[in-house]
Amino acid sequence: QVQLVESGGGLVQAGGSLRLSCAASGSIFRAGAMGWYRQAPGNERELVASITRDGRSNYADSVKGRFTISRDNAKNTVYLQMNGLKPEDTAVYYCNANLVRSGSSFAREYWGQGTQVTVSS
């Protein structure tokens, strides 16, 4: 069973930092693009940042200069370093990845269970 397991959420004061991790587990042949989305109450899920297998990254305008996405291909893990957190960053953060399972020729999209990030003012 392939799954994404997130960790690192929590409560932090404005201006603080958190680091999210997301590890893909199971029989994985190859991890393609990976990323982080977030969803605040009453809002749609939105892309925060994404990164290709060869390290090209993309960020939402609202987090540019504050958040950094990275990955470790050997561990099938993606990270999100969040600095300068603001109350408006409060949301459930979801990991997303395109994974090719062992024995398969096709990539499939997977989602993590979500981790809560709360930023107090």
mmCIF file with all atom_site columns, N, CA and C in Angstrom, residues 2-45:
data_model
loop_
_atom_site.group_PDB
_atom_site.id
_atom_site.type_symbol
_atom_site.label_atom_id
_atom_site.label_alt_id
_atom_site.label_comp_id
_atom_site.label_asym_id
_atom_site.label_entity_id
_atom_site.label_seq_id
_atom_site.pdbx_PDB_ins_code
_atom_site.Cartn_x
_atom_site.Cartn_y
_atom_site.Cartn_z
_atom_site.occupancy
_atom_site.B_iso_or_equiv
_atom_site.pdbx_formal_charge
_atom_site.auth_seq_id
_atom_site.auth_comp_id
_atom_site.auth_asym_id
_atom_site.auth_atom_id
_atom_site.pdbx_PDB_model_num
ATOM 1   N N  . VAL A 1 2  ? 0.685   2.073  -0.983 1.00 0.00 ? 2  VAL A N  1
ATOM 2   C CA . VAL A 1 2  ? 1.446   3.319  -1.084 1.00 0.00 ? 2  VAL A CA 1
ATOM 3   C C  . VAL A 1 2  ? 0.679   4.422  -0.359 1.00 0.00 ? 2  VAL A C  1
ATOM 4   N N  . GLN A 1 3  ? 1.383   5.170  0.450  1.00 0.00 ? 3  GLN A N  1
ATOM 5   C CA . GLN A 1 3  ? 0.735   6.284  1.129  1.00 0.00 ? 3  GLN A CA 1
ATOM 6   C C  . GLN A 1 3  ? 1.734   7.389  1.409  1.00 0.00 ? 3  GLN A C  1
ATOM 7   N N  . LEU A 1 4  ? 1.196   8.590  1.658  1.00 0.00 ? 4  LEU A N  1
ATOM 8   C CA . LEU A 1 4  ? 1.991   9.750  2.029  1.00 0.00 ? 4  LEU A CA 1
ATOM 9   C C  . LEU A 1 4  ? 1.739   10.043 3.500  1.00 0.00 ? 4  LEU A C  1
ATOM 10  N N  . VAL A 1 5  ? 2.815   10.165 4.262  1.00 0.00 ? 5  VAL A N  1
ATOM 11  C CA . VAL A 1 5  ? 2.695   10.412 5.692  1.00 0.00 ? 5  VAL A CA 1
ATOM 12  C C  . VAL A 1 5  ? 3.344   11.751 6.018  1.00 0.00 ? 5  VAL A C  1
ATOM 13  N N  . GLU A 1 6  ? 2.530   12.668 6.532  1.00 0.00 ? 6  GLU A N  1
ATOM 14  C CA . GLU A 1 6  ? 2.990   14.026 6.826  1.00 0.00 ? 6  GLU A CA 1
ATOM 15  C C  . GLU A 1 6  ? 3.314   14.173 8.305  1.00 0.00 ? 6  GLU A C  1
ATOM 16  N N  . SER A 1 7  ? 4.190   15.116 8.597  1.00 0.00 ? 7  SER A N  1
ATOM 17  C CA . SER A 1 7  ? 4.494   15.462 9.981  1.00 0.00 ? 7  SER A CA 1
ATOM 18  C C  . SER A 1 7  ? 5.016   16.891 10.032 1.00 0.00 ? 7  SER A C  1
ATOM 19  N N  . GLY A 1 8  ? 4.990   17.467 11.234 1.00 0.00 ? 8  GLY A N  1
ATOM 20  C CA . GLY A 1 8  ? 5.607   18.769 11.425 1.00 0.00 ? 8  GLY A CA 1
ATOM 21  C C  . GLY A 1 8  ? 4.663   19.931 11.641 1.00 0.00 ? 8  GLY A C  1
ATOM 22  N N  . GLY A 1 9  ? 3.370   19.706 11.561 1.00 0.00 ? 9  GLY A N  1
ATOM 23  C CA . GLY A 1 9  ? 2.442   20.802 11.805 1.00 0.00 ? 9  GLY A CA 1
ATOM 24  C C  . GLY A 1 9  ? 2.389   21.162 13.282 1.00 0.00 ? 9  GLY A C  1
ATOM 25  N N  . GLY A 1 10 ? 1.658   22.223 13.584 1.00 0.00 ? 10 GLY A N  1
ATOM 26  C CA . GLY A 1 10 ? 1.521   22.622 14.972 1.00 0.00 ? 10 GLY A CA 1
ATOM 27  C C  . GLY A 1 10 ? 1.085   24.060 15.113 1.00 0.00 ? 10 GLY A C  1
ATOM 28  N N  . LEU A 1 11 ? 1.248   24.567 16.334 1.00 0.00 ? 11 LEU A N  1
ATOM 29  C CA . LEU A 1 11 ? 0.867   25.942 16.675 1.00 0.00 ? 11 LEU A CA 1
ATOM 30  C C  . LEU A 1 11 ? 2.130   26.769 16.843 1.00 0.00 ? 11 LEU A C  1
ATOM 31  N N  . VAL A 1 12 ? 2.141   27.930 16.201 1.00 0.00 ? 12 VAL A N  1
ATOM 32  C CA . VAL A 1 12 ? 3.308   28.802 16.279 1.00 0.00 ? 12 VAL A CA 1
ATOM 33  C C  . VAL A 1 12 ? 2.844   30.250 16.291 1.00 0.00 ? 12 VAL A C  1
ATOM 34  N N  . GLN A 1 13 ? 3.625   31.118 16.885 1.00 0.00 ? 13 GLN A N  1
ATOM 35  C CA . GLN A 1 13 ? 3.298   32.543 16.889 1.00 0.00 ? 13 GLN A CA 1
ATOM 36  C C  . GLN A 1 13 ? 3.694   33.178 15.561 1.00 0.00 ? 13 GLN A C  1
ATOM 37  N N  . ALA A 1 14 ? 3.036   34.258 15.256 1.00 0.00 ? 14 ALA A N  1
ATOM 38  C CA . ALA A 1 14 ? 3.365   34.994 14.033 1.00 0.00 ? 14 ALA A CA 1
ATOM 39  C C  . ALA A 1 14 ? 4.844   35.349 14.023 1.00 0.00 ? 14 ALA A C  1
ATOM 40  N N  . GLY A 1 15 ? 5.458   35.157 12.860 1.00 0.00 ? 15 GLY A N  1
ATOM 41  C CA . GLY A 1 15 ? 6.884   35.391 12.728 1.00 0.00 ? 15 GLY A CA 1
ATOM 42  C C  . GLY A 1 15 ? 7.731   34.158 12.948 1.00 0.00 ? 15 GLY A C  1
ATOM 43  N N  . GLY A 1 16 ? 7.119   33.120 13.447 1.00 0.00 ? 16 GLY A N  1
ATOM 44  C CA . GLY A 1 16 ? 7.838   31.891 13.737 1.00 0.00 ? 16 GLY A CA 1
ATOM 45  C C  . GLY A 1 16 ? 8.020   31.006 12.518 1.00 0.00 ? 16 GLY A C  1
ATOM 46  N N  . SER A 1 17 ? 8.565   29.811 12.757 1.00 0.00 ? 17 SER A N  1
ATOM 47  C CA . SER A 1 17 ? 8.881   28.879 11.685 1.00 0.00 ? 17 SER A CA 1
ATOM 48  C C  . SER A 1 17 ? 8.386   27.480 12.011 1.00 0.00 ? 17 SER A C  1
ATOM 49  N N  . LEU A 1 18 ? 8.080   26.750 10.964 1.00 0.00 ? 18 LEU A N  1
ATOM 50  C CA . LEU A 1 18 ? 7.756   25.328 11.061 1.00 0.00 ? 18 LEU A CA 1
ATOM 51  C C  . LEU A 1 18 ? 8.340   24.634 9.840  1.00 0.00 ? 18 LEU A C  1
ATOM 52  N N  . ARG A 1 19 ? 8.613   23.348 9.993  1.00 0.00 ? 19 ARG A N  1
ATOM 53  C CA . ARG A 1 19 ? 9.074   22.546 8.861  1.00 0.00 ? 19 ARG A CA 1
ATOM 54  C C  . ARG A 1 19 ? 8.176   21.330 8.728  1.00 0.00 ? 19 ARG A C  1
ATOM 55  N N  . LEU A 1 20 ? 7.541   21.215 7.586  1.00 0.00 ? 20 LEU A N  1
ATOM 56  C CA . LEU A 1 20 ? 6.697   20.068 7.292  1.00 0.00 ? 20 LEU A CA 1
ATOM 57  C C  . LEU A 1 20 ? 7.496   19.030 6.508  1.00 0.00 ? 20 LEU A C  1
ATOM 58  N N  . SER A 1 21 ? 7.200   17.768 6.797  1.00 0.00 ? 21 SER A N  1
ATOM 59  C CA . SER A 1 21 ? 7.809   16.668 6.064  1.00 0.00 ? 21 SER A CA 1
ATOM 60  C C  . SER A 1 21 ? 6.712   15.749 5.540  1.00 0.00 ? 21 SER A C  1
ATOM 61  N N  . CYS A 1 22 ? 6.979   15.132 4.411  1.00 0.00 ? 22 CYS A N  1
ATOM 62  C CA . CYS A 1 22 ? 6.030   14.183 3.827  1.00 0.00 ? 22 CYS A CA 1
ATOM 63  C C  . CYS A 1 22 ? 6.826   13.057 3.189  1.00 0.00 ? 22 CYS A C  1
ATOM 64  N N  . ALA A 1 23 ? 6.653   11.864 3.717  1.00 0.00 ? 23 ALA A N  1
ATOM 65  C CA . ALA A 1 23 ? 7.380   10.703 3.209  1.00 0.00 ? 23 ALA A CA 1
ATOM 66  C C  . ALA A 1 23 ? 6.421   9.760  2.499  1.00 0.00 ? 23 ALA A C  1
ATOM 67  N N  . ALA A 1 24 ? 6.797   9.355  1.310  1.00 0.00 ? 24 ALA A N  1
ATOM 68  C CA . ALA A 1 24 ? 6.020   8.365  0.567  1.00 0.00 ? 24 ALA A CA 1
ATOM 69  C C  . ALA A 1 24 ? 6.527   6.985  0.955  1.00 0.00 ? 24 ALA A C  1
ATOM 70  N N  . SER A 1 25 ? 5.608   6.132  1.360  1.00 0.00 ? 25 SER A N  1
ATOM 71  C CA . SER A 1 25 ? 5.995   4.787  1.785  1.00 0.00 ? 25 SER A CA 1
ATOM 72  C C  . SER A 1 25 ? 5.278   3.744  0.939  1.00 0.00 ? 25 SER A C  1
ATOM 73  N N  . GLY A 1 26 ? 5.845   2.533  0.939  1.00 0.00 ? 26 GLY A N  1
ATOM 74  C CA . GLY A 1 26 ? 5.276   1.457  0.145  1.00 0.00 ? 26 GLY A CA 1
ATOM 75  C C  . GLY A 1 26 ? 6.205   1.093  -0.996 1.00 0.00 ? 26 GLY A C  1
ATOM 76  N N  . SER A 1 27 ? 5.704   0.295  -1.917 1.00 0.00 ? 27 SER A N  1
ATOM 77  C CA . SER A 1 27 ? 6.510   -0.161 -3.051 1.00 0.00 ? 27 SER A CA 1
ATOM 78  C C  . SER A 1 27 ? 6.473   0.883  -4.160 1.00 0.00 ? 27 SER A C  1
ATOM 79  N N  . ILE A 1 28 ? 7.434   1.803  -4.089 1.00 0.00 ? 28 ILE A N  1
ATOM 80  C CA . ILE A 1 28 ? 7.480   2.916  -5.030 1.00 0.00 ? 28 ILE A CA 1
ATOM 81  C C  . ILE A 1 28 ? 8.658   2.748  -5.980 1.00 0.00 ? 28 ILE A C  1
ATOM 82  N N  . PHE A 1 29 ? 8.373   2.831  -7.274 1.00 0.00 ? 29 PHE A N  1
ATOM 83  C CA . PHE A 1 29 ? 9.428   2.756  -8.267 1.00 0.00 ? 29 PHE A CA 1
ATOM 84  C C  . PHE A 1 29 ? 10.056  4.127  -8.491 1.00 0.00 ? 29 PHE A C  1
ATOM 85  N N  . ARG A 1 30 ? 9.184   5.153  -8.547 1.00 0.00 ? 30 ARG A N  1
ATOM 86  C CA . ARG A 1 30 ? 9.692   6.478  -8.866 1.00 0.00 ? 30 ARG A CA 1
ATOM 87  C C  . ARG A 1 30 ? 8.706   7.532  -8.371 1.00 0.00 ? 30 ARG A C  1
ATOM 88  N N  . ALA A 1 31 ? 9.260   8.594  -7.771 1.00 0.00 ? 31 ALA A N  1
ATOM 89  C CA . ALA A 1 31 ? 8.440   9.723  -7.347 1.00 0.00 ? 31 ALA A CA 1
ATOM 90  C C  . ALA A 1 31 ? 8.652   10.867 -8.326 1.00 0.00 ? 31 ALA A C  1
ATOM 91  N N  . GLY A 1 32 ? 7.586   11.336 -8.911 1.00 0.00 ? 32 GLY A N  1
ATOM 92  C CA . GLY A 1 32 ? 7.661   12.470 -9.823 1.00 0.00 ? 32 GLY A CA 1
ATOM 93  C C  . GLY A 1 32 ? 7.495   13.771 -9.063 1.00 0.00 ? 32 GLY A C  1
ATOM 94  N N  . ALA A 1 33 ? 6.713   14.676 -9.629 1.00 0.00 ? 33 ALA A N  1
ATOM 95  C CA . ALA A 1 33 ? 6.494   15.963 -8.972 1.00 0.00 ? 33 ALA A CA 1
ATOM 96  C C  . ALA A 1 33 ? 5.829   15.776 -7.615 1.00 0.00 ? 33 ALA A C  1
ATOM 97  N N  . MET A 1 34 ? 6.249   16.601 -6.659 1.00 0.00 ? 34 MET A N  1
ATOM 98  C CA . MET A 1 34 ? 5.667   16.558 -5.319 1.00 0.00 ? 34 MET A CA 1
ATOM 99  C C  . MET A 1 34 ? 5.342   17.989 -4.905 1.00 0.00 ? 34 MET A C  1
ATOM 100 N N  . GLY A 1 35 ? 4.420   18.124 -3.975 1.00 0.00 ? 35 GLY A N  1
ATOM 101 C CA . GLY A 1 35 ? 4.063   19.485 -3.590 1.00 0.00 ? 35 GLY A CA 1
ATOM 102 C C  . GLY A 1 35 ? 3.240   19.552 -2.331 1.00 0.00 ? 35 GLY A C  1
ATOM 103 N N  . TRP A 1 36 ? 2.940   20.794 -1.959 1.00 0.00 ? 36 TRP A N  1
ATOM 104 C CA . TRP A 1 36 ? 2.121   21.064 -0.782 1.00 0.00 ? 36 TRP A CA 1
ATOM 105 C C  . TRP A 1 36 ? 0.956   21.961 -1.183 1.00 0.00 ? 36 TRP A C  1
ATOM 106 N N  . TYR A 1 37 ? -0.213  21.616 -0.681 1.00 0.00 ? 37 TYR A N  1
ATOM 107 C CA . TYR A 1 37 ? -1.413  22.419 -0.827 1.00 0.00 ? 37 TYR A CA 1
ATOM 108 C C  . TYR A 1 37 ? -1.904  22.768 0.577  1.00 0.00 ? 37 TYR A C  1
ATOM 109 N N  . ARG A 1 38 ? -2.789  23.749 0.637  1.00 0.00 ? 38 ARG A N  1
ATOM 110 C CA . ARG A 1 38 ? -3.398  24.069 1.927  1.00 0.00 ? 38 ARG A CA 1
ATOM 111 C C  . ARG A 1 38 ? -4.851  24.462 1.728  1.00 0.00 ? 38 ARG A C  1
ATOM 112 N N  . GLN A 1 39 ? -5.608  24.249 2.807  1.00 0.00 ? 39 GLN A N  1
ATOM 113 C CA . GLN A 1 39 ? -7.026  24.601 2.766  1.00 0.00 ? 39 GLN A CA 1
ATOM 114 C C  . GLN A 1 39 ? -7.425  25.182 4.108  1.00 0.00 ? 39 GLN A C  1
ATOM 115 N N  . ALA A 1 40 ? -7.858  26.424 4.083  1.00 0.00 ? 40 ALA A N  1
ATOM 116 C CA . ALA A 1 40 ? -8.364  27.094 5.279  1.00 0.00 ? 40 ALA A CA 1
ATOM 117 C C  . ALA A 1 40 ? -9.880  26.945 5.320  1.00 0.00 ? 40 ALA A C  1
ATOM 118 N N  . PRO A 1 41 ? -10.489 27.040 6.487  1.00 0.00 ? 41 PRO A N  1
ATOM 119 C CA . PRO A 1 41 ? -11.952 26.894 6.592  1.00 0.00 ? 41 PRO A CA 1
ATOM 120 C C  . PRO A 1 41 ? -12.678 27.859 5.673  1.00 0.00 ? 41 PRO A C  1
ATOM 121 N N  . GLY A 1 42 ? -13.605 27.326 4.896  1.00 0.00 ? 42 GLY A N  1
ATOM 122 C CA . GLY A 1 42 ? -14.380 28.149 3.981  1.00 0.00 ? 42 GLY A CA 1
ATOM 123 C C  . GLY A 1 42 ? -13.694 28.467 2.673  1.00 0.00 ? 42 GLY A C  1
ATOM 124 N N  . ASN A 1 43 ? -12.459 28.017 2.524  1.00 0.00 ? 43 ASN A N  1
ATOM 125 C CA . ASN A 1 43 ? -11.710 28.297 1.291  1.00 0.00 ? 43 ASN A CA 1
ATOM 126 C C  . ASN A 1 43 ? -11.481 27.028 0.495  1.00 0.00 ? 43 ASN A C  1
ATOM 127 N N  . GLU A 1 44 ? -11.165 27.200 -0.775 1.00 0.00 ? 44 GLU A N  1
ATOM 128 C CA . GLU A 1 44 ? -10.794 26.065 -1.598 1.00 0.00 ? 44 GLU A CA 1
ATOM 129 C C  . GLU A 1 44 ? -9.335  25.683 -1.322 1.00 0.00 ? 44 GLU A C  1
ATOM 130 N N  . ARG A 1 45 ? -9.023  24.436 -1.637 1.00 0.00 ? 45 ARG A N  1
ATOM 131 C CA . ARG A 1 45 ? -7.647  23.986 -1.512 1.00 0.00 ? 45 ARG A CA 1
ATOM 132 C C  . ARG A 1 45 ? -6.794  24.714 -2.554 1.00 0.00 ? 45 ARG A C  1
#
